[in-house]
Each structure stands twice: as structure tokens, then as C-alpha cells.
Short mmCIF file of C-alpha atoms in Angstrom, two decimals:
data_model
loop_
_atom_site.label_atom_id
_atom_site.label_comp_id
_atom_site.label_asym_id
_atom_site.label_seq_id
_atom_site.Cartn_x
_atom_site.Cartn_y
_atom_site.Cartn_z
CA MET A 25 0.00 0.00 0.00
CA THR A 26 1.19 3.52 -0.82
CA ASP A 27 0.46 6.53 1.31
CA THR A 28 -1.63 8.33 -1.31
CA VAL A 29 -5.39 7.91 -1.26
CA PRO A 30 -6.54 6.38 -4.54
CA GLY A 31 -8.92 8.69 -6.48
CA PRO A 32 -12.10 7.41 -8.05
CA SER A 33 -10.44 7.29 -11.49
CA ASP A 34 -8.05 4.66 -10.18
CA ARG A 35 -10.92 2.23 -9.74
CA PRO A 36 -11.70 -0.01 -12.67
CA GLY A 37 -14.84 0.91 -14.59
CA THR A 38 -14.50 4.66 -13.98
CA VAL A 39 -14.46 7.18 -16.81
CA THR A 40 -12.86 10.59 -16.43
CA SER A 41 -14.80 13.29 -18.25
CA GLY A 42 -14.22 17.03 -17.97
CA ARG A 43 -13.67 18.27 -14.45
CA ARG A 44 -16.14 15.95 -12.77
CA GLN A 45 -15.45 12.29 -12.48
CA LEU A 46 -18.48 10.13 -13.23
CA THR A 47 -18.90 6.42 -12.96
CA ARG A 48 -19.72 4.51 -16.13
CA ARG A 49 -23.31 4.20 -14.94
CA GLN A 50 -23.65 7.98 -14.32
CA GLU A 51 -22.10 8.72 -17.71
CA PHE A 52 -24.55 6.39 -19.40
CA GLU A 53 -27.55 7.82 -17.56
CA ARG A 54 -26.55 11.37 -18.44
CA ARG A 55 -26.42 10.46 -22.15
CA GLN A 56 -29.83 8.81 -21.82
CA ARG A 57 -31.35 11.86 -20.11
CA ARG A 58 -30.04 14.21 -22.81
CA ARG A 59 -31.38 11.95 -25.54
CA SER A 60 -34.87 11.78 -23.96
CA ALA A 61 -34.98 15.55 -23.42
CA THR A 62 -34.04 16.20 -27.06
CA ILE A 63 -36.71 13.84 -28.37
CA ALA A 64 -39.38 15.33 -26.09
CA ALA A 65 -38.52 18.89 -27.10
CA ALA A 66 -38.53 18.06 -30.82
CA SER A 67 -41.86 16.25 -30.78
CA THR A 68 -43.50 19.03 -28.74
CA ALA A 69 -42.21 21.64 -31.17
CA ILE A 70 -43.63 19.71 -34.12
CA VAL A 71 -47.11 19.29 -32.57
CA VAL A 72 -47.37 22.91 -31.34
CA GLY A 73 -46.00 24.21 -34.63
CA ALA A 74 -48.59 22.22 -36.60
CA LEU A 75 -51.41 23.63 -34.44
CA VAL A 76 -50.19 27.22 -34.85
CA ILE A 77 -49.83 26.83 -38.60
CA PHE A 78 -52.87 24.73 -39.49
CA VAL A 79 -55.67 25.92 -37.13
CA PRO A 80 -55.65 29.49 -38.60
CA LEU A 81 -55.95 27.92 -42.06
CA THR A 82 -59.39 26.47 -41.22
CA PRO A 83 -62.26 28.31 -42.98
CA GLY A 84 -64.00 29.46 -39.75
CA TRP A 85 -60.92 30.57 -37.82
CA ASP A 86 -61.44 34.31 -38.27
CA LYS A 87 -64.97 34.18 -36.93
CA VAL A 88 -64.01 31.95 -34.01
CA ARG A 89 -61.10 34.22 -33.09
CA LYS A 90 -63.34 37.27 -33.03
CA SER A 91 -66.10 35.69 -30.95
CA PHE A 92 -63.91 33.74 -28.47
CA PHE A 93 -60.63 35.60 -28.20
CA ASP A 94 -61.53 39.29 -28.28
CA GLY A 95 -58.77 40.92 -26.23
CA GLU A 96 -60.62 44.15 -25.49
CA LEU A 97 -63.75 42.39 -24.30
CA PHE A 98 -61.63 40.03 -22.23
CA ASN A 99 -60.11 42.96 -20.35
CA ASP A 100 -63.50 44.60 -19.97
CA SER A 101 -65.33 41.64 -18.44
CA PHE A 102 -62.46 40.16 -16.42
CA PRO A 103 -62.91 42.39 -13.29
CA ARG A 104 -66.69 41.77 -13.26
CA LEU A 105 -66.07 38.02 -13.48
CA LEU A 106 -63.51 38.17 -10.72
CA ASP A 107 -66.05 39.97 -8.52
CA ALA A 108 -68.65 37.30 -9.24
CA PHE A 109 -66.10 34.58 -8.53
CA VAL A 110 -66.03 35.70 -4.90
CA LYS A 111 -69.58 34.28 -4.69
CA ASN A 112 -68.26 30.90 -5.87
CA LEU A 113 -65.55 30.98 -3.24
CA GLN A 114 -68.10 31.82 -0.54
CA ILE A 115 -70.43 29.00 -1.49
CA PHE A 116 -67.43 26.66 -1.58
CA ALA A 117 -66.16 27.87 1.78
CA TRP A 118 -69.37 27.45 3.74
CA SER A 119 -70.33 24.15 2.09
CA THR A 120 -67.00 22.39 2.71
CA PRO A 121 -67.18 21.98 6.53
CA PHE A 122 -70.70 20.54 6.27
CA ILE A 123 -69.61 18.17 3.51
CA LEU A 124 -66.66 16.86 5.53
CA LEU A 125 -68.69 16.48 8.72
CA ILE A 126 -71.69 14.75 7.11
CA GLY A 127 -69.40 12.62 4.92
CA MET A 128 -67.50 11.37 7.97
CA LEU A 129 -70.70 10.64 9.90
CA LEU A 130 -72.12 8.68 6.95
CA ALA A 131 -68.89 6.68 6.63
CA ILE A 132 -68.97 5.81 10.34
CA PHE A 133 -72.68 4.93 10.21
CA ARG A 134 -71.95 2.50 7.39
CA ASN A 135 -69.40 0.71 9.55
CA VAL A 136 -71.67 0.41 12.58
CA ARG A 137 -72.13 -3.24 13.56
CA THR A 138 -74.53 -2.85 16.49
CA PRO A 139 -77.91 -4.36 15.53
CA ALA A 140 -79.84 -1.57 17.31
CA LEU A 141 -78.18 0.95 15.03
CA PHE A 142 -78.98 -0.94 11.84
CA PRO A 143 -81.40 1.82 10.69
CA LEU A 144 -78.45 4.25 10.68
CA ARG A 145 -76.52 1.90 8.44
CA LEU A 146 -79.47 1.52 6.13
CA PHE A 147 -79.98 5.29 6.01
CA ALA A 148 -76.33 5.94 5.23
CA ALA A 149 -76.31 3.34 2.45
CA ALA A 150 -79.51 4.72 0.90
CA TYR A 151 -78.26 8.30 1.15
CA THR A 152 -74.97 7.60 -0.60
CA ASP A 153 -76.66 5.43 -3.24
CA ILE A 154 -79.18 8.16 -4.09
CA PHE A 155 -76.94 11.21 -4.14
CA ARG A 156 -74.06 9.44 -5.86
CA GLY A 157 -76.45 8.09 -8.45
CA VAL A 158 -78.11 11.38 -9.42
CA PRO A 159 -76.18 13.96 -11.47
CA VAL A 160 -75.23 16.95 -9.30
CA ILE A 161 -76.98 19.27 -11.73
CA LEU A 162 -80.29 17.43 -11.20
CA THR A 163 -79.96 17.56 -7.43
CA ILE A 164 -79.40 21.32 -7.69
CA LEU A 165 -82.42 21.81 -9.94
CA LEU A 166 -84.72 19.66 -7.80
CA ILE A 167 -83.69 21.18 -4.46
CA GLY A 168 -83.19 24.70 -5.83
CA PHE A 169 -86.61 24.96 -7.44
CA GLY A 170 -88.47 22.44 -5.29
CA VAL A 171 -87.85 23.62 -1.75
CA PRO A 172 -88.45 27.38 -2.26
CA GLY A 173 -91.66 26.27 -4.01
CA LEU A 174 -92.97 25.35 -0.56
CA GLY A 175 -93.61 29.06 -0.10
CA LEU A 176 -90.94 29.77 2.52
CA ASP A 177 -90.30 33.35 3.63
CA ARG A 178 -87.38 35.51 2.79
CA PRO A 179 -84.11 34.30 3.97
CA TYR A 180 -85.34 30.71 3.62
CA ASN A 181 -86.17 30.87 -0.07
CA SER A 182 -82.69 32.02 -1.09
CA PRO A 183 -81.17 30.20 -4.05
CA TYR A 184 -77.78 30.60 -2.36
CA LEU A 185 -79.03 28.59 0.58
CA TRP A 186 -80.68 25.80 -1.38
CA GLY A 187 -77.97 25.70 -4.02
CA SER A 188 -75.44 25.18 -1.24
CA VAL A 189 -77.65 22.56 0.42
CA ALA A 190 -77.85 20.66 -2.86
CA LEU A 191 -74.05 20.72 -3.20
CA VAL A 192 -73.67 19.54 0.40
CA LEU A 193 -76.08 16.66 -0.20
CA ALA A 194 -74.32 15.50 -3.36
CA TYR A 195 -70.75 15.97 -2.23
CA SER A 196 -71.19 14.54 1.27
CA ALA A 197 -72.19 11.30 -0.47
CA TYR A 198 -68.97 11.31 -2.52
CA VAL A 199 -66.85 12.22 0.47
CA ALA A 200 -68.53 9.51 2.58
CA GLU A 201 -67.33 6.92 0.07
CA VAL A 202 -63.79 8.31 0.23
CA PHE A 203 -63.79 8.14 4.03
CA ARG A 204 -65.30 4.66 3.96
CA ALA A 205 -62.55 3.43 1.64
CA GLY A 206 -60.02 4.94 4.06
CA ILE A 207 -61.59 3.27 7.08
CA GLU A 208 -61.65 -0.10 5.33
CA SER A 209 -58.03 0.27 4.24
CA VAL A 210 -56.81 0.25 7.85
CA HIS A 211 -55.61 -3.27 8.49
CA GLU A 212 -57.64 -5.57 10.73
CA SER A 213 -54.57 -6.08 12.96
CA GLN A 214 -54.91 -2.47 14.14
CA ARG A 215 -58.39 -3.26 15.40
CA ALA A 216 -57.11 -6.44 17.08
CA GLY A 217 -54.31 -4.48 18.73
CA ALA A 218 -56.70 -1.87 20.08
CA ARG A 219 -59.42 -4.28 21.20
CA SER A 220 -56.88 -6.53 22.96
CA LEU A 221 -56.07 -3.55 25.19
CA GLY A 222 -59.70 -3.32 26.25
CA LEU A 223 -60.67 -0.34 24.07
CA SER A 224 -64.33 -0.47 23.07
CA SER A 225 -65.26 -0.60 19.40
CA SER A 226 -66.19 3.10 19.33
CA GLN A 227 -62.96 4.08 21.13
CA THR A 228 -61.05 1.96 18.62
CA MET A 229 -62.79 3.76 15.77
CA ARG A 230 -62.16 7.21 17.19
CA HIS A 231 -58.57 6.92 18.38
CA VAL A 232 -57.07 4.25 16.13
CA ILE A 233 -58.99 3.71 12.88
CA VAL A 234 -60.34 7.13 11.86
CA PRO A 235 -57.10 9.11 12.41
CA GLN A 236 -55.22 6.68 10.16
CA ALA A 237 -58.03 6.61 7.60
CA VAL A 238 -58.18 10.40 7.30
CA ARG A 239 -54.44 10.67 6.73
CA ARG A 240 -54.62 8.16 3.91
CA VAL A 241 -57.53 9.76 2.05
CA ILE A 242 -56.33 13.36 2.05
CA PRO A 243 -55.24 13.26 -1.63
CA PRO A 244 -58.52 11.77 -3.01
CA LEU A 245 -60.43 14.08 -0.67
CA MET A 246 -58.68 17.11 -2.14
CA ASN A 247 -59.53 15.85 -5.62
CA ASP A 248 -63.19 15.94 -4.63
CA MET A 249 -62.74 19.46 -3.29
CA VAL A 250 -61.30 20.61 -6.63
CA SER A 251 -64.34 19.10 -8.36
CA LEU A 252 -66.62 20.87 -5.91
CA GLN A 253 -64.96 24.17 -6.68
CA LYS A 254 -65.88 23.72 -10.33
CA ASP A 255 -69.36 22.37 -9.62
CA VAL A 256 -70.27 25.45 -7.58
CA ALA A 257 -70.78 27.02 -11.02
CA LEU A 258 -73.80 24.74 -11.53
CA VAL A 259 -75.65 26.71 -8.87
CA SER A 260 -75.93 29.46 -11.52
CA LEU A 261 -78.83 27.48 -12.98
CA ILE A 262 -81.12 28.40 -10.08
CA GLY A 263 -80.33 32.09 -9.94
CA PRO A 264 -77.25 33.29 -8.03
CA ILE A 265 -75.03 35.60 -10.01
CA GLU A 266 -71.76 33.79 -9.68
CA ILE A 267 -69.03 33.64 -12.26
CA LEU A 268 -70.73 31.42 -14.84
CA ARG A 269 -73.96 33.44 -14.67
CA GLN A 270 -72.02 36.71 -14.94
CA ALA A 271 -70.17 35.34 -17.97
CA GLY A 272 -73.52 34.41 -19.52
CA ILE A 273 -74.85 37.94 -18.94
CA ASP A 274 -71.77 39.47 -20.55
CA LYS A 275 -71.98 37.01 -23.41
CA SER A 276 -75.56 38.06 -24.17
CA LYS A 277 -74.77 41.76 -23.79
CA PHE A 278 -71.86 41.71 -26.24
CA ALA A 279 -73.00 38.77 -28.36
CA ASN A 280 -69.54 37.30 -27.89
CA PHE A 281 -68.19 34.18 -26.15
CA THR A 282 -64.98 35.74 -24.84
CA PRO A 283 -66.35 36.11 -21.24
CA TYR A 284 -66.64 32.31 -21.09
CA VAL A 285 -62.98 32.00 -22.00
CA ALA A 286 -62.12 34.58 -19.35
CA ALA A 287 -64.14 32.60 -16.76
CA ALA A 288 -62.28 29.42 -17.77
CA VAL A 289 -58.97 31.21 -17.23
CA ILE A 290 -60.03 32.26 -13.71
CA PHE A 291 -60.92 28.66 -12.83
CA LEU A 292 -57.65 27.33 -14.23
CA VAL A 293 -55.53 29.78 -12.27
CA LEU A 294 -56.96 28.21 -9.13
CA THR A 295 -57.43 24.56 -10.07
CA ILE A 296 -54.13 23.83 -11.86
CA PRO A 297 -51.95 24.60 -8.80
CA GLU A 298 -54.42 22.66 -6.65
CA THR A 299 -54.31 19.52 -8.76
CA ARG A 300 -50.54 19.74 -8.98
CA PHE A 301 -50.43 19.96 -5.20
CA VAL A 302 -52.64 16.87 -4.88
CA ASP A 303 -50.36 15.00 -7.30
CA TRP A 304 -47.38 15.96 -5.19
CA LEU A 305 -49.12 14.82 -2.00
CA THR A 306 -50.07 11.51 -3.60
CA ALA A 307 -46.54 10.90 -4.82
CA ARG A 308 -45.12 11.74 -1.41
CA GLU A 309 -47.59 9.40 0.30
CA ARG A 310 -46.60 6.62 -2.10
CA ARG A 311 -42.91 7.14 -1.44
CA ARG A 312 -43.54 7.22 2.29
CA THR A 313 -45.62 4.06 2.51
CA SER A 314 -43.45 1.99 0.19
CA GLY A 315 -40.18 3.15 1.67
CA THR A 316 -40.66 2.48 5.37
CA ALA A 317 -41.14 -1.28 5.52
CA VAL A 318 -39.02 -2.13 8.59
CA ARG A 319 -39.71 -5.80 8.91
CA MET B 13 -55.57 -24.03 44.58
CA ILE B 14 -57.72 -22.46 41.92
CA PRO B 15 -55.96 -22.24 38.54
CA LYS B 16 -55.45 -18.73 37.15
CA LEU B 17 -56.77 -19.82 33.78
CA GLN B 18 -58.70 -22.88 32.69
CA LEU B 19 -59.63 -23.91 29.18
CA ILE B 20 -62.33 -26.57 29.26
CA ASP B 21 -62.99 -28.50 26.06
CA VAL B 22 -62.62 -25.38 23.88
CA ARG B 23 -63.81 -25.84 20.30
CA LYS B 24 -63.51 -23.47 17.36
CA SER B 25 -64.17 -23.88 13.65
CA PHE B 26 -63.84 -21.51 10.73
CA GLY B 27 -66.57 -22.68 8.39
CA SER B 28 -66.09 -26.41 8.01
CA ARG B 29 -62.43 -26.28 9.09
CA VAL B 30 -62.02 -27.41 12.70
CA VAL B 31 -59.20 -25.41 14.27
CA LEU B 32 -59.58 -26.26 17.96
CA ASP B 33 -60.99 -29.69 18.63
CA GLY B 34 -61.56 -29.84 22.36
CA VAL B 35 -58.61 -28.19 24.10
CA SER B 36 -58.44 -28.42 27.90
CA ILE B 37 -55.66 -27.08 30.10
CA ASP B 38 -55.23 -25.57 33.56
CA VAL B 39 -52.66 -22.80 33.95
CA ALA B 40 -51.56 -21.92 37.47
CA ASP B 41 -50.86 -18.40 38.69
CA ARG B 42 -47.30 -17.33 37.70
CA GLU B 43 -46.98 -20.31 35.37
CA VAL B 44 -45.52 -20.06 31.87
CA VAL B 45 -46.88 -22.44 29.25
CA ALA B 46 -45.34 -22.65 25.78
CA PHE B 47 -47.36 -23.91 22.82
CA VAL B 48 -45.51 -25.46 19.92
CA GLY B 49 -46.70 -27.23 16.82
CA ALA B 50 -46.80 -27.06 13.04
CA SER B 51 -48.37 -24.00 11.41
CA GLY B 52 -52.11 -24.46 11.20
CA SER B 53 -52.23 -26.58 14.34
CA GLY B 54 -54.37 -23.96 16.08
CA LYS B 55 -51.79 -22.31 18.37
CA SER B 56 -52.54 -18.71 17.46
CA THR B 57 -56.29 -19.27 17.39
CA LEU B 58 -56.04 -20.72 20.88
CA LEU B 59 -54.48 -17.48 22.18
CA ARG B 60 -57.03 -15.35 20.35
CA CYS B 61 -59.79 -17.38 21.98
CA VAL B 62 -58.38 -16.79 25.46
CA ASN B 63 -58.89 -13.03 25.28
CA LEU B 64 -62.06 -13.46 23.21
CA LEU B 65 -60.73 -11.86 20.03
CA GLU B 66 -62.27 -15.00 18.55
CA PRO B 67 -65.54 -16.15 20.11
CA ILE B 68 -65.37 -19.87 20.90
CA ASP B 69 -67.97 -22.27 19.51
CA ASP B 70 -68.14 -24.53 22.55
CA GLY B 71 -66.41 -25.13 25.87
CA GLN B 72 -65.35 -22.61 28.51
CA VAL B 73 -62.59 -20.11 29.18
CA VAL B 74 -62.36 -19.60 32.94
CA VAL B 75 -60.29 -16.93 34.67
CA ASP B 76 -60.07 -16.96 38.50
CA ASP B 77 -62.93 -19.46 38.61
CA VAL B 78 -65.21 -17.18 36.53
CA ASP B 79 -66.41 -18.30 33.11
CA ILE B 80 -65.56 -15.37 30.81
CA SER B 81 -66.74 -17.11 27.65
CA VAL B 82 -70.48 -16.88 28.45
CA PRO B 83 -72.00 -15.57 25.22
CA GLY B 84 -73.20 -11.98 25.60
CA LEU B 85 -70.88 -11.11 28.49
CA PRO B 86 -69.24 -7.69 27.94
CA VAL B 87 -65.76 -8.44 26.63
CA ASP B 88 -63.91 -5.17 27.16
CA PRO B 89 -63.52 -5.50 30.97
CA ILE B 90 -62.14 -9.02 30.44
CA ARG B 91 -59.69 -8.05 27.72
CA ARG B 92 -58.08 -5.36 29.84
CA ARG B 93 -57.03 -8.07 32.32
CA ILE B 94 -55.48 -10.25 29.59
CA GLY B 95 -52.70 -8.64 27.56
CA MET B 96 -51.73 -9.80 24.10
CA VAL B 97 -48.63 -9.23 21.99
CA PHE B 98 -48.77 -10.00 18.28
CA GLN B 99 -46.33 -11.29 15.69
CA SER B 100 -46.71 -8.10 13.63
CA PHE B 101 -46.53 -5.76 16.68
CA ASN B 102 -49.78 -3.93 15.75
CA LEU B 103 -48.48 -0.65 17.14
CA PHE B 104 -50.47 2.45 16.23
CA PRO B 105 -48.36 4.08 13.50
CA HIS B 106 -49.90 7.54 13.89
CA MET B 107 -48.94 7.86 17.55
CA ASN B 108 -45.53 8.14 19.14
CA VAL B 109 -44.34 5.50 21.59
CA LEU B 110 -45.59 7.40 24.64
CA LYS B 111 -49.10 7.77 23.16
CA ASN B 112 -49.13 4.09 22.15
CA LEU B 113 -48.51 3.19 25.78
CA SER B 114 -50.80 5.72 27.45
CA LEU B 115 -53.87 5.52 25.17
CA ALA B 116 -55.53 2.47 26.74
CA PRO B 117 -54.80 3.37 30.40
CA ARG B 118 -56.29 6.82 29.81
CA LYS B 119 -59.35 5.81 27.80
CA VAL B 120 -60.14 2.45 29.38
CA LEU B 121 -58.98 2.85 32.99
CA GLY B 122 -59.58 6.60 33.18
CA VAL B 123 -56.05 7.30 34.41
CA SER B 124 -54.97 10.94 34.07
CA ARG B 125 -52.68 11.86 31.21
CA SER B 126 -49.70 12.75 33.39
CA GLU B 127 -50.05 9.60 35.47
CA ALA B 128 -50.40 7.40 32.37
CA GLU B 129 -47.34 8.99 30.80
CA ASN B 130 -45.30 8.60 33.97
CA THR B 131 -46.16 4.91 34.12
CA ALA B 132 -45.33 4.63 30.42
CA ARG B 133 -41.92 6.24 30.90
CA GLU B 134 -41.12 3.92 33.80
CA LEU B 135 -42.05 0.91 31.67
CA LEU B 136 -39.94 2.13 28.75
CA GLU B 137 -37.02 2.70 31.10
CA ARG B 138 -37.39 -0.84 32.42
CA LEU B 139 -37.41 -2.25 28.89
CA GLY B 140 -34.36 -0.24 27.83
CA LEU B 141 -36.35 2.15 25.65
CA GLY B 142 -36.16 5.23 27.87
CA ASP B 143 -34.82 7.41 25.05
CA ARG B 144 -37.43 6.36 22.46
CA ALA B 145 -40.58 7.77 24.08
CA ASP B 146 -41.06 10.41 21.38
CA ALA B 147 -40.20 8.22 18.41
CA TYR B 148 -42.85 6.92 16.01
CA PRO B 149 -43.08 3.15 15.41
CA ASP B 150 -41.63 3.31 11.89
CA GLN B 151 -38.51 5.00 13.29
CA LEU B 152 -37.75 1.94 15.44
CA SER B 153 -36.12 -1.37 14.66
CA GLY B 154 -38.30 -4.48 14.71
CA GLY B 155 -36.91 -5.52 18.07
CA GLN B 156 -37.62 -2.10 19.55
CA GLN B 157 -41.14 -2.11 18.09
CA GLN B 158 -41.87 -5.46 19.66
CA ARG B 159 -40.55 -4.32 23.03
CA VAL B 160 -42.80 -1.24 22.77
CA ALA B 161 -45.71 -3.56 22.00
CA ILE B 162 -44.95 -5.59 25.12
CA ALA B 163 -44.70 -2.37 27.14
CA ARG B 164 -48.06 -1.29 25.72
CA SER B 165 -49.66 -4.48 27.05
CA LEU B 166 -47.93 -4.13 30.40
CA ALA B 167 -49.23 -0.57 30.75
CA MET B 168 -52.66 -2.10 31.41
CA SER B 169 -51.19 -4.22 34.27
CA PRO B 170 -52.59 -7.45 32.84
CA GLU B 171 -52.93 -10.56 34.99
CA ILE B 172 -52.21 -12.87 32.07
CA LEU B 173 -50.03 -12.18 29.03
CA LEU B 174 -50.49 -13.90 25.68
CA LEU B 175 -47.46 -13.84 23.37
CA ASP B 176 -48.26 -14.87 19.81
CA GLU B 177 -45.07 -15.71 17.87
CA ILE B 178 -43.57 -12.44 19.00
CA THR B 179 -40.16 -13.09 17.47
CA SER B 180 -41.26 -14.60 14.14
CA ALA B 181 -41.19 -11.30 12.24
CA LEU B 182 -37.79 -10.26 13.58
CA ASP B 183 -34.32 -10.48 12.09
CA PRO B 184 -32.33 -13.14 13.94
CA GLU B 185 -30.02 -10.63 15.62
CA LEU B 186 -33.02 -8.79 17.12
CA VAL B 187 -34.66 -11.84 18.69
CA GLY B 188 -32.46 -11.81 21.79
CA GLU B 189 -33.50 -8.37 23.05
CA VAL B 190 -37.18 -9.35 22.94
CA LEU B 191 -36.62 -12.69 24.65
CA ASP B 192 -34.70 -10.89 27.40
CA VAL B 193 -37.85 -8.93 28.17
CA VAL B 194 -39.88 -12.14 28.41
CA ARG B 195 -37.26 -13.61 30.78
CA GLU B 196 -37.61 -10.54 32.96
CA LEU B 197 -41.39 -10.89 33.00
CA LYS B 198 -41.08 -14.50 34.09
CA GLY B 199 -38.80 -13.36 36.89
CA GLY B 200 -41.56 -10.95 37.95
CA GLY B 201 -44.07 -13.78 38.17
CA MET B 202 -46.23 -12.98 35.13
CA THR B 203 -48.61 -15.74 34.03
CA MET B 204 -47.89 -16.26 30.34
CA LEU B 205 -49.10 -18.32 27.40
CA ILE B 206 -46.46 -18.31 24.69
CA VAL B 207 -46.79 -19.50 21.13
CA THR B 208 -43.31 -19.83 19.67
CA HIS B 209 -41.07 -21.47 17.12
CA GLU B 210 -37.99 -20.86 19.27
CA MET B 211 -37.60 -24.33 20.80
CA ALA B 212 -34.52 -23.46 22.82
CA PHE B 213 -36.38 -20.54 24.33
CA ALA B 214 -39.46 -22.64 25.08
CA ARG B 215 -37.23 -25.16 26.82
CA GLU B 216 -35.55 -22.46 28.87
CA ILE B 217 -38.53 -20.38 29.94
CA ALA B 218 -41.60 -22.61 30.05
CA ASP B 219 -42.82 -24.52 33.08
CA ARG B 220 -44.73 -26.74 30.71
CA VAL B 221 -44.60 -27.26 26.97
CA CYS B 222 -47.72 -28.14 24.99
CA PHE B 223 -47.67 -29.76 21.57
CA LEU B 224 -50.75 -28.95 19.52
CA HIS B 225 -51.65 -31.23 16.65
CA GLN B 226 -54.76 -30.83 14.51
CA GLY B 227 -56.49 -28.69 17.11
CA GLN B 228 -55.78 -30.99 20.03
CA ILE B 229 -53.16 -31.13 22.75
CA ALA B 230 -51.15 -34.17 21.72
CA GLU B 231 -48.58 -33.88 24.49
CA MET B 232 -48.01 -31.71 27.52
CA ALA B 233 -44.98 -32.05 29.77
CA PRO B 234 -42.27 -30.13 31.64
CA PRO B 235 -39.68 -28.95 29.09
CA ASP B 236 -36.91 -31.38 30.02
CA LYS B 237 -39.17 -34.35 29.61
CA PHE B 238 -40.91 -32.88 26.56
CA PHE B 239 -37.71 -32.36 24.62
CA SER B 240 -35.65 -35.33 25.80
CA SER B 241 -38.21 -38.13 25.99
CA PRO B 242 -41.48 -37.21 24.30
CA GLU B 243 -44.10 -39.93 24.57
CA ASN B 244 -46.26 -39.10 21.58
CA GLU B 245 -45.19 -40.28 18.13
CA ARG B 246 -46.38 -36.99 16.56
CA THR B 247 -44.28 -34.95 18.99
CA ARG B 248 -41.21 -37.01 18.12
CA GLN B 249 -41.77 -36.46 14.41
CA PHE B 250 -42.31 -32.73 14.95
CA LEU B 251 -39.15 -32.34 17.04
CA GLN B 252 -37.24 -34.38 14.48
CA ARG B 253 -38.28 -32.01 11.70
CA VAL B 254 -37.40 -28.97 13.80
CA ILE B 255 -33.94 -30.38 14.51
CA GLU B 256 -33.39 -31.20 10.84
CA SER B 257 -34.34 -27.66 9.82
CA GLY B 258 -31.60 -26.40 12.14
CA ARG B 259 -33.90 -24.42 14.37
CA PHE B 260 -33.08 -26.22 17.58
#
């Protein structure tokens, strides 16, 4: 043995390139990455280029551009739409806590095993079957026009109220299914562990099963919340002037579809970061659960 | 003297498969009984029946001269007197070690939080885990997790402890630290029923060894006799196979 420390290039299978010294494997992977990036860039350029060149060549392009992408009108209606969008956010904000609460209760009711509470189980099953099976838009129309038709007095005939109630009914059914899947995904051995310590079945549910279930379903739950944010626009059908309704008013006033495009842009600014965040959460959860097996 | 635990002609089937076919045994206070046998012989089911995680089809489970297997009897007060430790630990992954240990004493026995946590810390100290109170289960080695699981059972001050293959999921070098805990418990006079594949350990720690075969006790004897001169042909064959596989 000599006194000098052998460098990495002294090891067999090592390639010296530039200033950094990479192993053969790293060298190979770097070439592969460059190759993939080049191919991806080229194919994207071809597809986008074709769209930019060929779509304007279609016979109706001029008309479509004028009635969907009118820059001036876009700027004119954008602030009004943004104002109306606050309504959407409000409806979303006050509906969400009710949806989560009712969804969780329904999920727990469906897991109840006590015979005396069988009616609760039956109710929860029927509720989720009905509201999951009917399109949200129909629920909104039926509740939104049906209940105020009972002749209720002023604050209680508000379309905001009944539109929100309809959303809560529909979405609590979806969310209940998400929670139920979470509860059922907690392994039976957790229940055995808790019950063997003398915890009752409801204590086991509350302290052991539900906390684990909720953690697991946060990504799918947030997906449902993104959907809800979009579906709030359906409430426009029964009266409230929220963003979609406002866009419709502007469309009729100017005989131009650009306000719809502007509304779409407002939704996207919110929903794209949200869905990316959910993707990131899901990926992190997957890494976490598959990387910690200590057995 | 009244036995601590009696199983009287216990029977259990899953569908048409008979798992326990009339098991009877008396376990004295402070006695340690080891159950050995091939997989599927009913060892684990037997333990699960003792603390009523599985309801038995027929027979009786008697603790301190009281039949606890009467159908319809509330099971939670019984379970808190009989601790159980599982092969797969079954720790609560969303709670740290201290919470794992103090949950049941607080919720079931109504002990105050500070008192439950003090008891938990003392237990952890005793089991050599004093510095891991704030760790989460997935930050611990298998051996540490299993010792936490034992501590979690002990936090309820059980009168009987059921150990179900508690070293089977562990790497060989981690088995020793868990067995040391069981040795200490025996020293403290804990009544234990142990299902195990560690024959050397069964021989060392058990007062009696039980060989289960097809849901029945085929042989029951003090360890020296059981391992050196078994009477039953099945026991001899079983021990022969264990020796050939290098596990004893």
C-alpha cells in the first residue's frame, strides 16, 4: 500500500470526463437523459408548430377568433367576473365543513355493527346510493326549485341557501365513500391491537382507525374538493349571479363568447396549482408508505 | 388451589375447518406455558380465543374461577385483564411511543394523562427504551417495536399475558433483546401463554410445553421431559423435523 489515497479514477470501470469524475453508470444515464430531453422537445415543437400553422388555415378561424378571443372584451369583463367569482368561493367555503362532517358521519354509520343501530346503516347506504347516483346538476335543480316552491319566507327561499344545500347533499355522499374506503383500508390487525387492550369498538374507531383513515384519504379528498370548486358554477342554474352566470350575462350583452374564455382562465388559475399539489401529496404518500417497511 | 386460567374442552371452527378440537388445560398463577406445533395446528387461534378476540364455539374459558366465555358477556372488561402481543406488533403508527402506551390506560382505565405517561416512561425505562418515548413506530427497529408492543400491554397491568409468535417477524439478531424482556417478566411472576417457534427458548422459559396437533393437545410435559423423551409419536416427528431444519 502507498500513502496516497486512490482517487475514483483509479478504480476499474470509472471514466474521467471534464472536471467531474463520473462512474460509467452515471455517464450512461446522463447520455440517456439528454437523448430523452431532445426527443421530447422536438416532438413538442412539431405538434405545437402544426397547431399554430394549421388551425388558422381552417375556414371558420377568423370568426371563431373574433367571438372567443376578443382581447378588449376580455379585459373589460375580467374584473366583473372576478367579482362574481367571490360568490363561488363563498359558497365553496361554507359548504365544505358541512360536507366533511356529514361525509364522515355517513362513513362511520356505514361501519356500525350494532344491531340496534342498523337503521343508521341503512340510512347511510340509501343516502350515498341516491346522491351518488343522481347527477349533481339534477340535485341542484330539484332542491333549488323544489324547496323554495314550498312558499318559505325571505331568507329561507334564497337560491344561495338551497344551491349550497344541494351541493352539500351530493358531495357529502362522494366524500362519505372516500372516508369509507379509508376506514376499510386500515388493516384488521390495528383493530385487534386496540381491542386486545380493552378499548371499546367506538374508542377503537375514534382513536385508532379514523385518524389513520383520514391521513390516507387526504389526496382523493382534495380531488373531490377541486371538483366541488368547479361544480359550484352549476348553482348558476337556479339564480345566483356567480361567475358562470355573470359570464352568460356578458356574453348576451356583447353577443360574444370571450367572457366564457375569461371565466375558464379564472378557474384554471386556481385549479391547476391545486391539482398539482394533490399529485405531489399523492406521490409523497406513495414514497412514504413503500419506503418504510421495517420488517 | 384455583388455577389462574382454565380452558375446558374449547372448540372453534372456521366454516367447516375445525381449528380447535376440544382443548383443555389448567394454567396456574405465575406459570408459563409454551405452545408449539406445526403451522395451522391452532396455536394462534387458541391465544385469540383466550382473550375473546375470537368467540369460541363450545367449551369454557375460565379466569379466576369465573367463566368469561359466556355468550353476551361484555368483553372489554375481560380483555383489559389479559394482555396480548402479536407477531406483527400492531403498534399504532400515527402515535408516538408514549401515546401508544398511554392511550388504553387513559381511555379504558380513566387514568390521568400525566399519570399514564409517567407509568409509560417507567415501563420504557425498564425495557431499555427510555430514550425512544417520542419516536414513532416506523422510526424503530423491529426488536424495539416489539418491546414497545410488550410495554403497551404491560401498561394495562394485565394478569395474564399472551405472546403470539412475538419473534417470528424479527431479524435473527433482534430476537435476543425481545426474549430478554420475556425472561424478565417471568422473573416478575407474570402468568404467560407463549406461542413460539424458538424451541430453545421454550425449553428455557416454560414450566410446561404443549404440543398442539390438529387442534388438540397431543402432548403436555415439563420442558426437560418434553424435549428429551417425548411420549407421543407426533411430537417425536415434529421435534425431528425442527432439529433437521436447524432451528433447535
